[in-house]
Amino acid sequence: MSAFNNWLLTTALSQWVQGNAEWLWPLSEALHFVGLAILIGIAGFLDLRLMGFMKSVPVKAVKDFLPWSFIGFALVAATGIAFYVSQPWQYSRNPTWWFKVFFIVLAGANALLFETALAHRAMTLGPKEETTLGMKLVGATSLISWTMVLYCGRMLAFTQAD
Amino acid sequence: MGFLEAIQESSFAIAISTSDSIWGYAFILTLHTVGLAMVMGASIVFDLRVLGVGHQFPVATFKKISGILWTGFIINAITGVVLFTTNAVTFGLQRTFYLKLTFILVAMVVGVRNRASVFGDPASLAGNFPGGARTLAALSLALWIGATFAGRYMAYV
């Protein structure tokens, strides 16, 4: 970790973010928040249907929105990387940041599980059709994970190591 | 002592800002972000639908789930007032803060009006939105992005 962080600080990207932090940091934070609203808004929408809400709607009709959540994901990922490369120690020394990473990985693995094992079947579910227990669990896991990512992300400013 | 100072020096504001409990200032700020995801997320999905995304999604369903939008809005109105009290002197004199409030107010008015006209129009409910509805949906997206930017920049200006 130590060698990796120190190497990161020498990269051109890190140097560029550090050198332009005055305008780039606030801009990245604003974009990070816009991205989280897009990502959680759209992913959470599908999660609710998987959990059994909005039952009158075919699952596929909700999932059609999902590609747009990638705009949100791209925004949070790009700005998140900018934050980390310019201040790696500030994050890697902060336990809350590791909780955030844990929930990002959990949300990602959960999404992968849905796509590979459940999505095909879910797409055939029409109006009034109940989702399976597995789909409900995946939906709830996703919603809880993303909420925890948000919670840890907001909290990590308050749990910084000195 | 001025009005803004009186707010910020009130025992309520001081209790919030000096609380070292995890449920104090940091938690309220986090709730404000959860509310943001709810009100803005719900708005974004509706606006995208009007702009042509997910055309198989029945428009009337948005009426049934508008509770998410309003819950987020109420969470943020309450947490927003609390957060304001802890920094009343700074925020009360800050142009960016009033810009944020304006963005939110206009976004809510645009959103409420657009939803009402869409829900009351059979063609829109069938997915054929008039140009005006699409313009308002695009405007709503821009206004929410503006509100988020202004909110974040309040910490920097």
mmCIF file of C-alpha atoms in Angstrom:
data_model
loop_
_atom_site.group_PDB
_atom_site.id
_atom_site.type_symbol
_atom_site.label_atom_id
_atom_site.label_comp_id
_atom_site.label_asym_id
_atom_site.label_seq_id
_atom_site.Cartn_x
_atom_site.Cartn_y
_atom_site.Cartn_z
ATOM 1 C CA MET A 1 0.000 0.000 0.000
ATOM 2 C CA SER A 2 2.754 2.373 1.007
ATOM 3 C CA ALA A 3 4.756 1.847 -2.182
ATOM 4 C CA PHE A 4 1.611 2.050 -4.278
ATOM 5 C CA ASN A 5 0.470 5.310 -2.700
ATOM 6 C CA ASN A 6 3.911 6.841 -3.055
ATOM 7 C CA TRP A 7 4.076 5.805 -6.687
ATOM 8 C CA LEU A 8 0.590 7.229 -7.306
ATOM 9 C CA LEU A 9 1.733 10.606 -6.019
ATOM 10 C CA THR A 10 4.465 10.700 -8.672
ATOM 11 C CA THR A 11 2.128 9.993 -11.596
ATOM 12 C CA ALA A 12 1.288 12.726 -14.069
ATOM 13 C CA LEU A 13 -2.419 12.414 -13.230
ATOM 14 C CA SER A 14 -1.810 12.922 -9.520
ATOM 15 C CA GLN A 15 0.507 15.871 -10.182
ATOM 16 C CA TRP A 16 -2.065 17.444 -12.465
ATOM 17 C CA VAL A 17 -4.899 17.083 -9.923
ATOM 18 C CA GLN A 18 -2.676 18.412 -7.129
ATOM 19 C CA GLY A 19 -1.568 21.357 -9.237
ATOM 20 C CA ASN A 20 -5.124 22.276 -10.204
ATOM 21 C CA ALA A 21 -6.844 21.367 -6.931
ATOM 22 C CA GLU A 22 -8.113 24.894 -6.366
ATOM 23 C CA TRP A 23 -10.718 24.619 -9.112
ATOM 24 C CA LEU A 24 -10.623 20.902 -9.867
ATOM 25 C CA TRP A 25 -11.439 19.652 -6.347
ATOM 26 C CA PRO A 26 -14.725 21.579 -5.864
ATOM 27 C CA LEU A 27 -15.741 20.784 -9.445
ATOM 28 C CA SER A 28 -15.025 17.077 -8.881
ATOM 29 C CA GLU A 29 -17.006 17.083 -5.648
ATOM 30 C CA ALA A 30 -20.008 18.669 -7.359
ATOM 31 C CA LEU A 31 -19.800 16.112 -10.191
ATOM 32 C CA HIS A 32 -19.359 13.300 -7.626
ATOM 33 C CA PHE A 33 -22.678 14.321 -6.019
ATOM 34 C CA VAL A 34 -24.490 14.679 -9.360
ATOM 35 C CA GLY A 35 -23.153 11.223 -10.249
ATOM 36 C CA LEU A 36 -24.367 9.670 -7.011
ATOM 37 C CA ALA A 37 -27.870 11.045 -7.547
ATOM 38 C CA ILE A 38 -27.992 9.603 -11.078
ATOM 39 C CA LEU A 39 -26.487 6.259 -10.041
ATOM 40 C CA ILE A 40 -28.543 5.692 -6.890
ATOM 41 C CA GLY A 41 -31.694 7.184 -8.401
ATOM 42 C CA ILE A 42 -31.697 4.812 -11.356
ATOM 43 C CA ALA A 43 -30.212 1.700 -9.707
ATOM 44 C CA GLY A 44 -32.537 2.173 -6.719
ATOM 45 C CA PHE A 45 -35.494 2.353 -9.087
ATOM 46 C CA LEU A 46 -34.770 -1.157 -10.384
ATOM 47 C CA ASP A 47 -33.989 -2.367 -6.853
ATOM 48 C CA LEU A 48 -37.476 -1.334 -5.718
ATOM 49 C CA ARG A 49 -39.139 -3.325 -8.505
ATOM 50 C CA LEU A 50 -36.975 -6.363 -7.713
ATOM 51 C CA MET A 51 -37.941 -6.031 -4.052
ATOM 52 C CA GLY A 52 -41.613 -6.200 -4.980
ATOM 53 C CA PHE A 53 -42.701 -2.560 -5.297
ATOM 54 C CA MET A 54 -44.336 -1.151 -8.488
ATOM 55 C CA LYS A 55 -45.614 -4.613 -9.266
ATOM 56 C CA SER A 56 -47.827 -3.362 -12.106
ATOM 57 C CA VAL A 57 -44.682 -2.624 -14.130
ATOM 58 C CA PRO A 58 -42.814 -5.299 -16.121
ATOM 59 C CA VAL A 59 -39.257 -5.662 -14.778
ATOM 60 C CA LYS A 60 -37.858 -5.056 -18.247
ATOM 61 C CA ALA A 61 -39.548 -1.647 -18.444
ATOM 62 C CA VAL A 62 -37.640 -0.576 -15.308
ATOM 63 C CA LYS A 63 -34.372 -2.133 -16.431
ATOM 64 C CA ASP A 64 -34.462 -0.075 -19.655
ATOM 65 C CA PHE A 65 -33.377 2.904 -17.540
ATOM 66 C CA LEU A 66 -30.309 1.105 -16.203
ATOM 67 C CA PRO A 67 -27.810 2.000 -18.974
ATOM 68 C CA TRP A 68 -28.289 5.645 -17.943
ATOM 69 C CA SER A 69 -26.993 4.850 -14.467
ATOM 70 C CA PHE A 70 -23.595 4.281 -16.095
ATOM 71 C CA ILE A 71 -23.359 8.029 -16.687
ATOM 72 C CA GLY A 72 -23.628 8.401 -12.919
ATOM 73 C CA PHE A 73 -21.140 5.598 -12.350
ATOM 74 C CA ALA A 74 -18.644 7.136 -14.804
ATOM 75 C CA LEU A 75 -18.915 10.481 -12.989
ATOM 76 C CA VAL A 76 -18.356 9.057 -9.489
ATOM 77 C CA ALA A 77 -15.572 6.735 -10.685
ATOM 78 C CA ALA A 78 -13.627 9.408 -12.591
ATOM 79 C CA THR A 79 -13.896 11.998 -9.815
ATOM 80 C CA GLY A 80 -13.296 9.369 -7.114
ATOM 81 C CA ILE A 81 -10.068 8.346 -8.833
ATOM 82 C CA ALA A 82 -9.044 12.008 -9.037
ATOM 83 C CA PHE A 83 -9.582 12.340 -5.265
ATOM 84 C CA TYR A 84 -7.592 9.210 -4.439
ATOM 85 C CA VAL A 85 -4.599 9.767 -6.716
ATOM 86 C CA SER A 86 -4.077 13.291 -5.423
ATOM 87 C CA GLN A 87 -4.497 12.476 -1.688
ATOM 88 C CA PRO A 88 -3.998 8.685 -1.352
ATOM 89 C CA TRP A 89 -2.952 8.739 2.306
ATOM 90 C CA GLN A 90 -5.943 10.767 3.367
ATOM 91 C CA TYR A 91 -8.140 7.878 2.221
ATOM 92 C CA SER A 92 -6.109 4.730 2.810
ATOM 93 C CA ARG A 93 -5.499 5.702 6.453
ATOM 94 C CA ASN A 94 -9.208 6.278 7.014
ATOM 95 C CA PRO A 95 -11.156 3.178 8.150
ATOM 96 C CA THR A 96 -14.444 4.655 6.899
ATOM 97 C CA TRP A 97 -12.983 4.803 3.381
ATOM 98 C CA TRP A 98 -12.311 1.051 3.534
ATOM 99 C CA PHE A 99 -15.924 0.444 4.557
ATOM 100 C CA LYS A 100 -16.953 2.493 1.541
ATOM 101 C CA VAL A 101 -14.722 0.382 -0.722
ATOM 102 C CA PHE A 102 -16.175 -2.771 0.823
ATOM 103 C CA PHE A 103 -19.734 -1.688 -0.002
ATOM 104 C CA ILE A 104 -18.754 -0.638 -3.548
ATOM 105 C CA VAL A 105 -17.293 -4.117 -4.103
ATOM 106 C CA LEU A 106 -20.395 -5.708 -2.553
ATOM 107 C CA ALA A 107 -22.699 -3.635 -4.770
ATOM 108 C CA GLY A 108 -20.607 -4.562 -7.816
ATOM 109 C CA ALA A 109 -20.530 -8.301 -7.019
ATOM 110 C CA ASN A 110 -24.261 -8.187 -6.340
ATOM 111 C CA ALA A 111 -24.939 -6.500 -9.701
ATOM 112 C CA LEU A 112 -22.766 -9.108 -11.421
ATOM 113 C CA LEU A 113 -24.705 -11.883 -9.694
ATOM 114 C CA PHE A 114 -27.952 -10.356 -10.904
ATOM 115 C CA GLU A 115 -26.745 -9.983 -14.495
ATOM 116 C CA THR A 116 -25.309 -13.489 -14.745
ATOM 117 C CA ALA A 117 -27.816 -15.547 -12.761
ATOM 118 C CA LEU A 118 -31.121 -13.689 -12.465
ATOM 119 C CA ALA A 119 -31.550 -10.975 -15.108
ATOM 120 C CA HIS A 120 -32.598 -13.318 -17.911
ATOM 121 C CA ARG A 121 -35.464 -14.714 -15.862
ATOM 122 C CA ALA A 122 -36.370 -11.312 -14.397
ATOM 123 C CA MET A 123 -36.778 -9.834 -17.889
ATOM 124 C CA THR A 124 -39.638 -12.260 -18.555
ATOM 125 C CA LEU A 125 -41.635 -11.000 -15.544
ATOM 126 C CA GLY A 126 -44.638 -9.010 -16.736
ATOM 127 C CA PRO A 127 -47.141 -6.827 -14.898
ATOM 128 C CA LYS A 128 -48.383 -8.214 -11.550
ATOM 129 C CA GLU A 129 -45.769 -10.968 -11.584
ATOM 130 C CA GLU A 130 -43.952 -11.570 -8.320
ATOM 131 C CA THR A 131 -40.136 -11.512 -8.308
ATOM 132 C CA THR A 132 -38.366 -14.524 -6.813
ATOM 133 C CA LEU A 133 -36.838 -14.472 -3.324
ATOM 134 C CA GLY A 134 -33.373 -14.333 -4.937
ATOM 135 C CA MET A 135 -34.326 -11.219 -6.902
ATOM 136 C CA LYS A 136 -35.754 -9.580 -3.798
ATOM 137 C CA LEU A 137 -32.519 -10.261 -1.903
ATOM 138 C CA VAL A 138 -30.412 -8.897 -4.759
ATOM 139 C CA GLY A 139 -32.588 -5.761 -4.919
ATOM 140 C CA ALA A 140 -32.367 -5.184 -1.161
ATOM 141 C CA THR A 141 -28.607 -5.853 -1.118
ATOM 142 C CA SER A 142 -28.095 -3.328 -3.900
ATOM 143 C CA LEU A 143 -30.192 -0.610 -2.253
ATOM 144 C CA ILE A 144 -28.548 -1.118 1.152
ATOM 145 C CA SER A 145 -25.032 -1.287 -0.328
ATOM 146 C CA TRP A 146 -25.378 1.947 -2.312
ATOM 147 C CA THR A 147 -26.902 3.703 0.681
ATOM 148 C CA MET A 148 -23.954 2.541 2.794
ATOM 149 C CA VAL A 149 -21.524 3.745 0.090
ATOM 150 C CA LEU A 150 -23.189 7.155 0.344
ATOM 151 C CA TYR A 151 -23.188 7.052 4.157
ATOM 152 C CA CYS A 152 -19.511 6.098 4.428
ATOM 153 C CA GLY A 153 -18.551 8.550 1.692
ATOM 154 C CA ARG A 154 -20.196 11.443 3.499
ATOM 155 C CA MET A 155 -18.878 10.312 6.906
ATOM 156 C CA LEU A 156 -15.270 9.836 5.904
ATOM 157 C CA ALA A 157 -14.591 13.550 6.112
ATOM 158 C CA PHE A 158 -15.369 13.290 9.838
ATOM 159 C CA THR A 159 -13.281 10.220 10.630
ATOM 160 C CA GLN A 160 -10.026 11.306 9.011
ATOM 161 C CA ALA A 161 -6.857 10.140 10.682
ATOM 162 C CA ASP A 162 -4.523 13.018 11.556
ATOM 163 C CA MET B 1 -26.193 40.556 18.191
ATOM 164 C CA GLY B 2 -27.767 40.271 14.747
ATOM 165 C CA PHE B 3 -30.413 37.827 13.651
ATOM 166 C CA LEU B 4 -28.033 35.393 11.947
ATOM 167 C CA GLU B 5 -25.655 35.452 14.918
ATOM 168 C CA ALA B 6 -28.585 34.759 17.243
ATOM 169 C CA ILE B 7 -29.489 31.678 15.215
ATOM 170 C CA GLN B 8 -25.961 30.382 15.110
ATOM 171 C CA GLU B 9 -25.388 31.048 18.824
ATOM 172 C CA SER B 10 -28.686 29.434 19.852
ATOM 173 C CA SER B 11 -28.351 26.475 22.168
ATOM 174 C CA PHE B 12 -29.946 24.298 19.479
ATOM 175 C CA ALA B 13 -27.361 25.194 16.817
ATOM 176 C CA ILE B 14 -24.490 24.878 19.288
ATOM 177 C CA ALA B 15 -25.723 21.484 20.479
ATOM 178 C CA ILE B 16 -25.749 20.221 16.874
ATOM 179 C CA SER B 17 -22.421 21.649 15.790
ATOM 180 C CA THR B 18 -20.474 20.694 18.907
ATOM 181 C CA SER B 19 -21.990 17.247 19.352
ATOM 182 C CA ASP B 20 -19.282 14.615 19.108
ATOM 183 C CA SER B 21 -21.927 11.930 18.727
ATOM 184 C CA ILE B 22 -21.986 10.085 15.423
ATOM 185 C CA TRP B 23 -25.669 11.121 15.254
ATOM 186 C CA GLY B 24 -24.805 14.827 15.388
ATOM 187 C CA TYR B 25 -23.731 17.182 12.615
ATOM 188 C CA ALA B 26 -22.130 14.486 10.448
ATOM 189 C CA PHE B 27 -25.229 12.317 10.495
ATOM 190 C CA ILE B 28 -27.523 15.206 9.618
ATOM 191 C CA LEU B 29 -25.240 16.112 6.723
ATOM 192 C CA THR B 30 -25.362 12.490 5.564
ATOM 193 C CA LEU B 31 -29.168 12.450 5.784
ATOM 194 C CA HIS B 32 -29.138 15.582 3.623
ATOM 195 C CA THR B 33 -27.252 13.580 0.971
ATOM 196 C CA VAL B 34 -29.669 10.625 1.274
ATOM 197 C CA GLY B 35 -32.537 13.081 0.752
ATOM 198 C CA LEU B 36 -30.711 14.502 -2.265
ATOM 199 C CA ALA B 37 -30.480 11.034 -3.818
ATOM 200 C CA MET B 38 -34.230 10.497 -3.209
ATOM 201 C CA VAL B 39 -35.618 13.795 -4.475
ATOM 202 C CA MET B 40 -33.152 14.167 -7.333
ATOM 203 C CA GLY B 41 -33.103 10.460 -8.214
ATOM 204 C CA ALA B 42 -36.901 10.332 -8.443
ATOM 205 C CA SER B 43 -36.936 13.533 -10.500
ATOM 206 C CA ILE B 44 -34.235 12.259 -12.864
ATOM 207 C CA VAL B 45 -36.081 9.006 -13.586
ATOM 208 C CA PHE B 46 -39.333 10.854 -14.376
ATOM 209 C CA ASP B 47 -37.510 13.402 -16.540
ATOM 210 C CA LEU B 48 -35.682 10.661 -18.445
ATOM 211 C CA ARG B 49 -38.996 8.907 -19.123
ATOM 212 C CA VAL B 50 -40.464 12.113 -20.560
ATOM 213 C CA LEU B 51 -37.309 12.568 -22.650
ATOM 214 C CA GLY B 52 -37.800 9.128 -24.212
ATOM 215 C CA VAL B 53 -35.948 6.635 -21.994
ATOM 216 C CA GLY B 54 -37.724 3.410 -20.951
ATOM 217 C CA HIS B 55 -40.735 3.934 -23.201
ATOM 218 C CA GLN B 56 -42.356 0.704 -21.976
ATOM 219 C CA PHE B 57 -42.615 2.116 -18.454
ATOM 220 C CA PRO B 58 -46.234 3.119 -17.684
ATOM 221 C CA VAL B 59 -46.218 6.863 -16.998
ATOM 222 C CA ALA B 60 -49.054 6.699 -14.437
ATOM 223 C CA THR B 61 -46.807 4.636 -12.124
ATOM 224 C CA PHE B 62 -44.770 7.765 -11.392
ATOM 225 C CA LYS B 63 -47.810 9.176 -9.653
ATOM 226 C CA LYS B 64 -47.900 6.190 -7.291
ATOM 227 C CA ILE B 65 -44.227 6.470 -6.364
ATOM 228 C CA SER B 66 -44.112 10.243 -5.919
ATOM 229 C CA GLY B 67 -43.864 9.557 -2.163
ATOM 230 C CA ILE B 68 -40.126 8.908 -2.666
ATOM 231 C CA LEU B 69 -39.658 12.373 -4.166
ATOM 232 C CA TRP B 70 -41.646 14.113 -1.435
ATOM 233 C CA THR B 71 -40.001 12.126 1.358
ATOM 234 C CA GLY B 72 -36.595 13.161 0.041
ATOM 235 C CA PHE B 73 -37.733 16.753 -0.238
ATOM 236 C CA ILE B 74 -39.052 16.835 3.327
ATOM 237 C CA ILE B 75 -35.895 15.162 4.706
ATOM 238 C CA ASN B 76 -33.811 17.806 2.978
ATOM 239 C CA ALA B 77 -36.000 20.717 4.006
ATOM 240 C CA ILE B 78 -35.681 19.663 7.661
ATOM 241 C CA THR B 79 -31.997 18.719 7.621
ATOM 242 C CA GLY B 80 -31.320 21.815 5.501
ATOM 243 C CA VAL B 81 -32.817 24.109 8.143
ATOM 244 C CA VAL B 82 -30.800 22.369 10.879
ATOM 245 C CA LEU B 83 -27.567 22.620 8.874
ATOM 246 C CA PHE B 84 -28.300 26.291 8.180
ATOM 247 C CA THR B 85 -28.602 27.102 11.879
ATOM 248 C CA THR B 86 -25.101 25.749 12.554
ATOM 249 C CA ASN B 87 -23.601 28.096 9.957
ATOM 250 C CA ALA B 88 -26.195 30.862 9.739
ATOM 251 C CA VAL B 89 -23.712 33.722 9.649
ATOM 252 C CA THR B 90 -21.794 32.308 6.697
ATOM 253 C CA PHE B 91 -24.707 30.897 4.693
ATOM 254 C CA GLY B 92 -27.105 33.743 5.432
ATOM 255 C CA LEU B 93 -24.774 36.190 3.708
ATOM 256 C CA GLN B 94 -23.653 33.870 0.934
ATOM 257 C CA ARG B 95 -24.819 34.410 -2.637
ATOM 258 C CA THR B 96 -24.220 30.743 -3.512
ATOM 259 C CA PHE B 97 -26.637 29.677 -0.779
ATOM 260 C CA TYR B 98 -29.444 31.823 -2.211
ATOM 261 C CA LEU B 99 -28.568 30.564 -5.686
ATOM 262 C CA LYS B 100 -28.996 27.001 -4.388
ATOM 263 C CA LEU B 101 -32.387 27.839 -2.827
ATOM 264 C CA THR B 102 -33.490 29.441 -6.098
ATOM 265 C CA PHE B 103 -32.440 26.390 -8.135
ATOM 266 C CA ILE B 104 -34.379 24.107 -5.758
ATOM 267 C CA LEU B 105 -37.473 26.303 -5.691
ATOM 268 C CA VAL B 106 -37.620 26.605 -9.480
ATOM 269 C CA ALA B 107 -36.818 22.876 -9.923
ATOM 270 C CA MET B 108 -39.680 21.916 -7.588
ATOM 271 C CA VAL B 109 -42.155 24.297 -9.274
ATOM 272 C CA VAL B 110 -41.136 23.042 -12.727
ATOM 273 C CA GLY B 111 -41.322 19.410 -11.532
ATOM 274 C CA VAL B 112 -44.709 19.753 -9.829
ATOM 275 C CA ARG B 113 -46.215 21.583 -12.808
ATOM 276 C CA ASN B 114 -44.830 19.147 -15.361
ATOM 277 C CA ARG B 115 -45.977 16.109 -13.407
ATOM 278 C CA ALA B 116 -49.467 17.578 -12.971
ATOM 279 C CA SER B 117 -49.854 18.327 -16.676
ATOM 280 C CA VAL B 118 -48.429 14.932 -17.709
ATOM 281 C CA PHE B 119 -50.676 13.013 -15.288
ATOM 282 C CA GLY B 120 -53.723 14.969 -16.502
ATOM 283 C CA ASP B 121 -53.098 14.437 -20.199
ATOM 284 C CA PRO B 122 -54.212 11.123 -21.774
ATOM 285 C CA ALA B 123 -51.704 11.452 -24.631
ATOM 286 C CA SER B 124 -48.837 11.923 -22.166
ATOM 287 C CA LEU B 125 -50.018 8.992 -20.054
ATOM 288 C CA ALA B 126 -49.837 6.931 -23.252
ATOM 289 C CA GLY B 127 -46.255 8.080 -23.737
ATOM 290 C CA ASN B 128 -46.800 10.834 -26.329
ATOM 291 C CA PHE B 129 -45.417 13.873 -24.571
ATOM 292 C CA PRO B 130 -45.939 17.380 -25.948
ATOM 293 C CA GLY B 131 -42.834 19.423 -26.660
ATOM 294 C CA GLY B 132 -43.497 21.562 -23.597
ATOM 295 C CA ALA B 133 -43.280 18.563 -21.266
ATOM 296 C CA ARG B 134 -39.945 17.573 -22.778
ATOM 297 C CA THR B 135 -38.595 21.092 -22.432
ATOM 298 C CA LEU B 136 -39.612 21.180 -18.759
ATOM 299 C CA ALA B 137 -38.060 17.745 -18.143
ATOM 300 C CA ALA B 138 -34.742 18.912 -19.608
ATOM 301 C CA LEU B 139 -34.988 22.116 -17.578
ATOM 302 C CA SER B 140 -35.671 20.110 -14.421
ATOM 303 C CA LEU B 141 -32.521 18.022 -14.957
ATOM 304 C CA ALA B 142 -30.443 21.167 -15.482
ATOM 305 C CA LEU B 143 -31.910 22.847 -12.388
ATOM 306 C CA TRP B 144 -31.180 19.865 -10.122
ATOM 307 C CA ILE B 145 -27.607 19.697 -11.394
ATOM 308 C CA GLY B 146 -27.371 23.433 -10.715
ATOM 309 C CA ALA B 147 -28.721 22.978 -7.184
ATOM 310 C CA THR B 148 -26.172 20.220 -6.478
ATOM 311 C CA PHE B 149 -23.327 22.360 -7.811
ATOM 312 C CA ALA B 150 -24.402 25.367 -5.764
ATOM 313 C CA GLY B 151 -24.743 23.186 -2.666
ATOM 314 C CA ARG B 152 -21.244 21.772 -3.036
ATOM 315 C CA TYR B 153 -19.681 25.141 -3.880
ATOM 316 C CA MET B 154 -21.131 26.615 -0.666
ATOM 317 C CA ALA B 155 -18.236 24.880 1.093
ATOM 318 C CA TYR B 156 -15.672 26.606 -1.155
ATOM 319 C CA VAL B 157 -16.758 30.156 -1.973
#
